[in-house]
PDB file of N, CA and C in Angstrom:
ATOM      1  N   MET A   1      -1.095   7.728  11.084  1.00  0.00           N
ATOM      2  CA  MET A   1      -0.958   8.631  12.212  1.00  0.00           C
ATOM      3  C   MET A   1      -0.203   7.900  13.322  1.00  0.00           C
ATOM      4  N   MET A   2       0.794   8.553  13.841  1.00  0.00           N
ATOM      5  CA  MET A   2       1.584   7.957  14.914  1.00  0.00           C
ATOM      6  C   MET A   2       1.309   8.729  16.198  1.00  0.00           C
ATOM      7  N   ILE A   3       0.855   8.026  17.205  1.00  0.00           N
ATOM      8  CA  ILE A   3       0.578   8.651  18.497  1.00  0.00           C
ATOM      9  C   ILE A   3       1.718   8.290  19.440  1.00  0.00           C
ATOM     10  N   GLN A   4       2.331   9.298  19.991  1.00  0.00           N
ATOM     11  CA  GLN A   4       3.406   9.088  20.961  1.00  0.00           C
ATOM     12  C   GLN A   4       2.767   8.808  22.318  1.00  0.00           C
ATOM     13  N   LEU A   5       3.061   7.667  22.894  1.00  0.00           N
ATOM     14  CA  LEU A   5       2.494   7.301  24.192  1.00  0.00           C
ATOM     15  C   LEU A   5       3.557   7.379  25.282  1.00  0.00           C
ATOM     16  N   HIS A   6       3.148   7.967  26.367  1.00  0.00           N
ATOM     17  CA  HIS A   6       4.018   8.057  27.545  1.00  0.00           C
ATOM     18  C   HIS A   6       3.366   7.211  28.635  1.00  0.00           C
ATOM     19  N   THR A   7       3.675   5.928  28.618  1.00  0.00           N
ATOM     20  CA  THR A   7       3.003   4.992  29.514  1.00  0.00           C
ATOM     21  C   THR A   7       3.789   4.754  30.789  1.00  0.00           C
ATOM     22  N   GLU A   8       3.011   4.431  31.798  1.00  0.00           N
ATOM     23  CA  GLU A   8       3.589   3.943  33.047  1.00  0.00           C
ATOM     24  C   GLU A   8       2.947   2.583  33.287  1.00  0.00           C
ATOM     25  N   ILE A   9       3.758   1.558  33.446  1.00  0.00           N
ATOM     26  CA  ILE A   9       3.258   0.199  33.622  1.00  0.00           C
ATOM     27  C   ILE A   9       3.223  -0.138  35.108  1.00  0.00           C
ATOM     28  N   LEU A  10       2.061  -0.587  35.553  1.00  0.00           N
ATOM     29  CA  LEU A  10       1.924  -1.039  36.942  1.00  0.00           C
ATOM     30  C   LEU A  10       1.954  -2.555  36.967  1.00  0.00           C
ATOM     31  N   LYS A  11       2.744  -3.083  37.886  1.00  0.00           N
ATOM     32  CA  LYS A  11       2.884  -4.533  37.997  1.00  0.00           C
ATOM     33  C   LYS A  11       2.297  -5.033  39.303  1.00  0.00           C
ATOM     34  N   LYS A  12       1.880  -6.276  39.257  1.00  0.00           N
ATOM     35  CA  LYS A  12       1.456  -6.986  40.457  1.00  0.00           C
ATOM     36  C   LYS A  12       2.374  -8.193  40.526  1.00  0.00           C
ATOM     37  N   GLY A  13       3.322  -8.149  41.436  1.00  0.00           N
ATOM     38  CA  GLY A  13       4.383  -9.150  41.435  1.00  0.00           C
ATOM     39  C   GLY A  13       5.259  -8.880  40.225  1.00  0.00           C
ATOM     40  N   ASN A  14       5.465  -9.887  39.403  1.00  0.00           N
ATOM     41  CA  ASN A  14       6.246  -9.709  38.170  1.00  0.00           C
ATOM     42  C   ASN A  14       5.353  -9.575  36.941  1.00  0.00           C
ATOM     43  N   LYS A  15       4.040  -9.573  37.140  1.00  0.00           N
ATOM     44  CA  LYS A  15       3.098  -9.535  36.024  1.00  0.00           C
ATOM     45  C   LYS A  15       2.617  -8.110  35.768  1.00  0.00           C
ATOM     46  N   ARG A  16       2.652  -7.703  34.512  1.00  0.00           N
ATOM     47  CA  ARG A  16       2.124  -6.393  34.140  1.00  0.00           C
ATOM     48  C   ARG A  16       0.604  -6.419  34.276  1.00  0.00           C
ATOM     49  N   GLU A  17       0.054  -5.456  35.009  1.00  0.00           N
ATOM     50  CA  GLU A  17      -1.388  -5.424  35.244  1.00  0.00           C
ATOM     51  C   GLU A  17      -2.086  -4.268  34.523  1.00  0.00           C
ATOM     52  N   PHE A  18      -1.480  -3.081  34.532  1.00  0.00           N
ATOM     53  CA  PHE A  18      -2.127  -1.907  33.969  1.00  0.00           C
ATOM     54  C   PHE A  18      -1.116  -1.031  33.241  1.00  0.00           C
ATOM     55  N   ALA A  19      -1.616  -0.328  32.223  1.00  0.00           N
ATOM     56  CA  ALA A  19      -0.820   0.700  31.555  1.00  0.00           C
ATOM     57  C   ALA A  19      -1.528   2.024  31.783  1.00  0.00           C
ATOM     58  N   ILE A  20      -0.816   2.985  32.299  1.00  0.00           N
ATOM     59  CA  ILE A  20      -1.378   4.300  32.571  1.00  0.00           C
ATOM     60  C   ILE A  20      -0.807   5.273  31.542  1.00  0.00           C
ATOM     61  N   ILE A  21      -1.696   6.049  30.915  1.00  0.00           N
ATOM     62  CA  ILE A  21      -1.267   7.060  29.950  1.00  0.00           C
ATOM     63  C   ILE A  21      -1.922   8.394  30.310  1.00  0.00           C
ATOM     64  N   PRO A  22      -1.322   9.498  29.894  1.00  0.00           N
ATOM     65  CA  PRO A  22      -1.953  10.794  30.119  1.00  0.00           C
ATOM     66  C   PRO A  22      -3.321  10.858  29.431  1.00  0.00           C
ATOM     67  N   PHE A  23      -4.249  11.598  30.012  1.00  0.00           N
ATOM     68  CA  PHE A  23      -5.609  11.652  29.501  1.00  0.00           C
ATOM     69  C   PHE A  23      -5.659  12.178  28.068  1.00  0.00           C
ATOM     70  N   ALA A  24      -4.837  13.142  27.722  1.00  0.00           N
ATOM     71  CA  ALA A  24      -4.817  13.683  26.354  1.00  0.00           C
ATOM     72  C   ALA A  24      -4.459  12.585  25.342  1.00  0.00           C
ATOM     73  N   GLU A  25      -3.543  11.706  25.717  1.00  0.00           N
ATOM     74  CA  GLU A  25      -3.170  10.599  24.842  1.00  0.00           C
ATOM     75  C   GLU A  25      -4.304   9.584  24.743  1.00  0.00           C
ATOM     76  N   TYR A  26      -5.006   9.370  25.845  1.00  0.00           N
ATOM     77  CA  TYR A  26      -6.183   8.499  25.839  1.00  0.00           C
ATOM     78  C   TYR A  26      -7.221   9.039  24.848  1.00  0.00           C
ATOM     79  N   GLU A  27      -7.465  10.348  24.891  1.00  0.00           N
ATOM     80  CA  GLU A  27      -8.436  10.952  23.980  1.00  0.00           C
ATOM     81  C   GLU A  27      -8.001  10.785  22.525  1.00  0.00           C
ATOM     82  N   GLN A  28      -6.720  10.940  22.253  1.00  0.00           N
ATOM     83  CA  GLN A  28      -6.202  10.732  20.899  1.00  0.00           C
ATOM     84  C   GLN A  28      -6.428   9.292  20.449  1.00  0.00           C
ATOM     85  N   LEU A  29      -6.162   8.350  21.337  1.00  0.00           N
ATOM     86  CA  LEU A  29      -6.367   6.933  21.010  1.00  0.00           C
ATOM     87  C   LEU A  29      -7.830   6.639  20.722  1.00  0.00           C
ATOM     88  N   MET A  30      -8.723   7.182  21.536  1.00  0.00           N
ATOM     89  CA  MET A  30     -10.152   6.948  21.337  1.00  0.00           C
ATOM     90  C   MET A  30     -10.617   7.532  20.003  1.00  0.00           C
ATOM     91  N   GLU A  31     -10.137   8.718  19.661  1.00  0.00           N
ATOM     92  CA  GLU A  31     -10.491   9.341  18.384  1.00  0.00           C
ATOM     93  C   GLU A  31      -9.971   8.500  17.221  1.00  0.00           C
ATOM     94  N   TYR A  32      -8.756   8.005  17.356  1.00  0.00           N
ATOM     95  CA  TYR A  32      -8.158   7.167  16.326  1.00  0.00           C
ATOM     96  C   TYR A  32      -8.953   5.871  16.143  1.00  0.00           C
ATOM     97  N   ILE A  33      -9.352   5.258  17.238  1.00  0.00           N
ATOM     98  CA  ILE A  33     -10.150   4.030  17.178  1.00  0.00           C
ATOM     99  C   ILE A  33     -11.497   4.300  16.514  1.00  0.00           C
ATOM    100  N   GLU A  34     -12.138   5.407  16.861  1.00  0.00           N
ATOM    101  CA  GLU A  34     -13.416   5.762  16.238  1.00  0.00           C
ATOM    102  C   GLU A  34     -13.249   5.972  14.738  1.00  0.00           C
ATOM    103  N   ASP A  35     -12.158   6.619  14.342  1.00  0.00           N
ATOM    104  CA  ASP A  35     -11.888   6.823  12.913  1.00  0.00           C
ATOM    105  C   ASP A  35     -11.710   5.482  12.204  1.00  0.00           C
ATOM    106  N   LEU A  36     -10.993   4.556  12.830  1.00  0.00           N
ATOM    107  CA  LEU A  36     -10.806   3.225  12.236  1.00  0.00           C
ATOM    108  C   LEU A  36     -12.127   2.478  12.114  1.00  0.00           C
ATOM    109  N   GLU A  37     -12.977   2.593  13.133  1.00  0.00           N
ATOM    110  CA  GLU A  37     -14.292   1.954  13.081  1.00  0.00           C
ATOM    111  C   GLU A  37     -15.129   2.557  11.948  1.00  0.00           C
ATOM    112  N   ASP A  38     -15.076   3.884  11.808  1.00  0.00           N
ATOM    113  CA  ASP A  38     -15.810   4.546  10.727  1.00  0.00           C
ATOM    114  C   ASP A  38     -15.299   4.086   9.365  1.00  0.00           C
ATOM    115  N   LEU A  39     -13.999   3.985   9.226  1.00  0.00           N
ATOM    116  CA  LEU A  39     -13.407   3.545   7.969  1.00  0.00           C
ATOM    117  C   LEU A  39     -13.816   2.110   7.640  1.00  0.00           C
ATOM    118  N   THR A  40     -13.815   1.249   8.638  1.00  0.00           N
ATOM    119  CA  THR A  40     -14.224  -0.138   8.442  1.00  0.00           C
ATOM    120  C   THR A  40     -15.678  -0.197   7.981  1.00  0.00           C
ATOM    121  N   GLU A  41     -16.539   0.580   8.622  1.00  0.00           N
ATOM    122  CA  GLU A  41     -17.956   0.608   8.248  1.00  0.00           C
ATOM    123  C   GLU A  41     -18.130   1.155   6.833  1.00  0.00           C
ATOM    124  N   LEU A  42     -17.396   2.206   6.492  1.00  0.00           N
ATOM    125  CA  LEU A  42     -17.464   2.780   5.153  1.00  0.00           C
ATOM    126  C   LEU A  42     -17.061   1.753   4.102  1.00  0.00           C
ATOM    127  N   ARG A  43     -16.004   1.017   4.366  1.00  0.00           N
ATOM    128  CA  ARG A  43     -15.557   0.003   3.406  1.00  0.00           C
ATOM    129  C   ARG A  43     -16.604  -1.093   3.226  1.00  0.00           C
ATOM    130  N   LYS A  44     -17.267  -1.491   4.318  1.00  0.00           N
ATOM    131  CA  LYS A  44     -18.338  -2.487   4.216  1.00  0.00           C
ATOM    132  C   LYS A  44     -19.477  -1.953   3.355  1.00  0.00           C
ATOM    133  N   LEU A  45     -19.879  -0.702   3.609  1.00  0.00           N
ATOM    134  CA  LEU A  45     -20.985  -0.111   2.865  1.00  0.00           C
ATOM    135  C   LEU A  45     -20.637   0.069   1.392  1.00  0.00           C
ATOM    136  N   LYS A  46     -19.380   0.394   1.102  1.00  0.00           N
ATOM    137  CA  LYS A  46     -18.974   0.548  -0.294  1.00  0.00           C
ATOM    138  C   LYS A  46     -19.071  -0.779  -1.026  1.00  0.00           C
ATOM    139  N   LYS A  47     -18.735  -1.885  -0.366  1.00  0.00           N
ATOM    140  CA  LYS A  47     -18.846  -3.201  -0.991  1.00  0.00           C
ATOM    141  C   LYS A  47     -20.301  -3.512  -1.304  1.00  0.00           C
ATOM    142  N   VAL A  48     -21.180  -3.213  -0.358  1.00  0.00           N
ATOM    143  CA  VAL A  48     -22.605  -3.483  -0.547  1.00  0.00           C
ATOM    144  C   VAL A  48     -23.165  -2.589  -1.648  1.00  0.00           C
ATOM    145  N   SER A  49     -22.838  -1.300  -1.598  1.00  0.00           N
ATOM    146  CA  SER A  49     -23.400  -0.370  -2.570  1.00  0.00           C
ATOM    147  C   SER A  49     -22.860  -0.612  -3.977  1.00  0.00           C
ATOM    148  N   ALA A  50     -21.688  -1.192  -4.090  1.00  0.00           N
ATOM    149  CA  ALA A  50     -21.132  -1.482  -5.414  1.00  0.00           C
ATOM    150  C   ALA A  50     -21.984  -2.506  -6.156  1.00  0.00           C
ATOM    151  N   LYS A  51     -22.725  -3.307  -5.419  1.00  0.00           N
ATOM    152  CA  LYS A  51     -23.567  -4.338  -6.014  1.00  0.00           C
ATOM    153  C   LYS A  51     -24.969  -3.820  -6.349  1.00  0.00           C
ATOM    154  N   GLU A  52     -25.312  -2.631  -5.839  1.00  0.00           N
ATOM    155  CA  GLU A  52     -26.647  -2.091  -6.051  1.00  0.00           C
ATOM    156  C   GLU A  52     -26.737  -1.312  -7.348  1.00  0.00           C
ATOM    157  N   LYS A  53     -27.959  -1.279  -7.895  1.00  0.00           N
ATOM    158  CA  LYS A  53     -28.225  -0.520  -9.104  1.00  0.00           C
ATOM    159  C   LYS A  53     -28.197   0.969  -8.772  1.00  0.00           C
ATOM    160  N   THR A  54     -27.632   1.766  -9.660  1.00  0.00           N
ATOM    161  CA  THR A  54     -27.574   3.211  -9.445  1.00  0.00           C
ATOM    162  C   THR A  54     -28.469   3.934 -10.447  1.00  0.00           C
ATOM    163  N   ILE A  55     -28.813   5.172 -10.113  1.00  0.00           N
ATOM    164  CA  ILE A  55     -29.626   6.017 -10.979  1.00  0.00           C
ATOM    165  C   ILE A  55     -28.827   7.295 -11.229  1.00  0.00           C
ATOM    166  N   SER A  56     -28.820   7.740 -12.472  1.00  0.00           N
ATOM    167  CA  SER A  56     -28.060   8.945 -12.799  1.00  0.00           C
ATOM    168  C   SER A  56     -28.717  10.181 -12.193  1.00  0.00           C
ATOM    169  N   LEU A  57     -27.915  11.187 -11.960  1.00  0.00           N
ATOM    170  CA  LEU A  57     -28.411  12.452 -11.425  1.00  0.00           C
ATOM    171  C   LEU A  57     -29.400  13.086 -12.399  1.00  0.00           C
ATOM    172  N   GLU A  58     -29.122  12.975 -13.676  1.00  0.00           N
ATOM    173  CA  GLU A  58     -30.021  13.538 -14.688  1.00  0.00           C
ATOM    174  C   GLU A  58     -31.405  12.907 -14.612  1.00  0.00           C
ATOM    175  N   LEU A  59     -31.490  11.600 -14.422  1.00  0.00           N
ATOM    176  CA  LEU A  59     -32.773  10.929 -14.311  1.00  0.00           C
ATOM    177  C   LEU A  59     -33.520  11.393 -13.067  1.00  0.00           C
ATOM    178  N   VAL A  60     -32.824  11.518 -11.982  1.00  0.00           N
ATOM    179  CA  VAL A  60     -33.438  11.991 -10.727  1.00  0.00           C
ATOM    180  C   VAL A  60     -33.995  13.389 -10.930  1.00  0.00           C
ATOM    181  N   LYS A  61     -33.204  14.262 -11.541  1.00  0.00           N
ATOM    182  CA  LYS A  61     -33.660  15.641 -11.784  1.00  0.00           C
ATOM    183  C   LYS A  61     -34.910  15.651 -12.658  1.00  0.00           C
ATOM    184  N   ARG A  62     -34.895  14.832 -13.709  1.00  0.00           N
ATOM    185  CA  ARG A  62     -36.058  14.759 -14.592  1.00  0.00           C
ATOM    186  C   ARG A  62     -37.297  14.309 -13.851  1.00  0.00           C
ATOM    187  N   GLU A  63     -37.136  13.263 -13.028  1.00  0.00           N
ATOM    188  CA  GLU A  63     -38.281  12.726 -12.289  1.00  0.00           C
ATOM    189  C   GLU A  63     -38.798  13.730 -11.258  1.00  0.00           C
ATOM    190  N   MET A  64     -37.916  14.574 -10.747  1.00  0.00           N
ATOM    191  CA  MET A  64     -38.324  15.587  -9.769  1.00  0.00           C
ATOM    192  C   MET A  64     -38.808  16.874 -10.438  1.00  0.00           C
ATOM    193  N   GLY A  65     -38.648  16.957 -11.754  1.00  0.00           N
ATOM    194  CA  GLY A  65     -39.065  18.148 -12.477  1.00  0.00           C
ATOM    195  C   GLY A  65     -38.126  19.320 -12.287  1.00  0.00           C
ATOM    196  N   ILE A  66     -36.895  19.033 -12.037  1.00  0.00           N
ATOM    197  CA  ILE A  66     -35.906  20.091 -11.818  1.00  0.00           C
ATOM    198  C   ILE A  66     -35.219  20.433 -13.114  1.00  0.00           C
TER     199      ILE A  66
END
């Protein structure tokens, strides 16, 4: 996903101090960051769960009497 940013850079002397973006773009960035965090967490959990023993759906159904 490519987010188009329309930034305005504020300087203090010759040093860049702040980047200002429209609020809608800020919201897009925050959503994108949250998605990346979720993806990172999912990948961690998949690694852990790959090492765990699994039970077939048929066995679960049998044990539940379904």
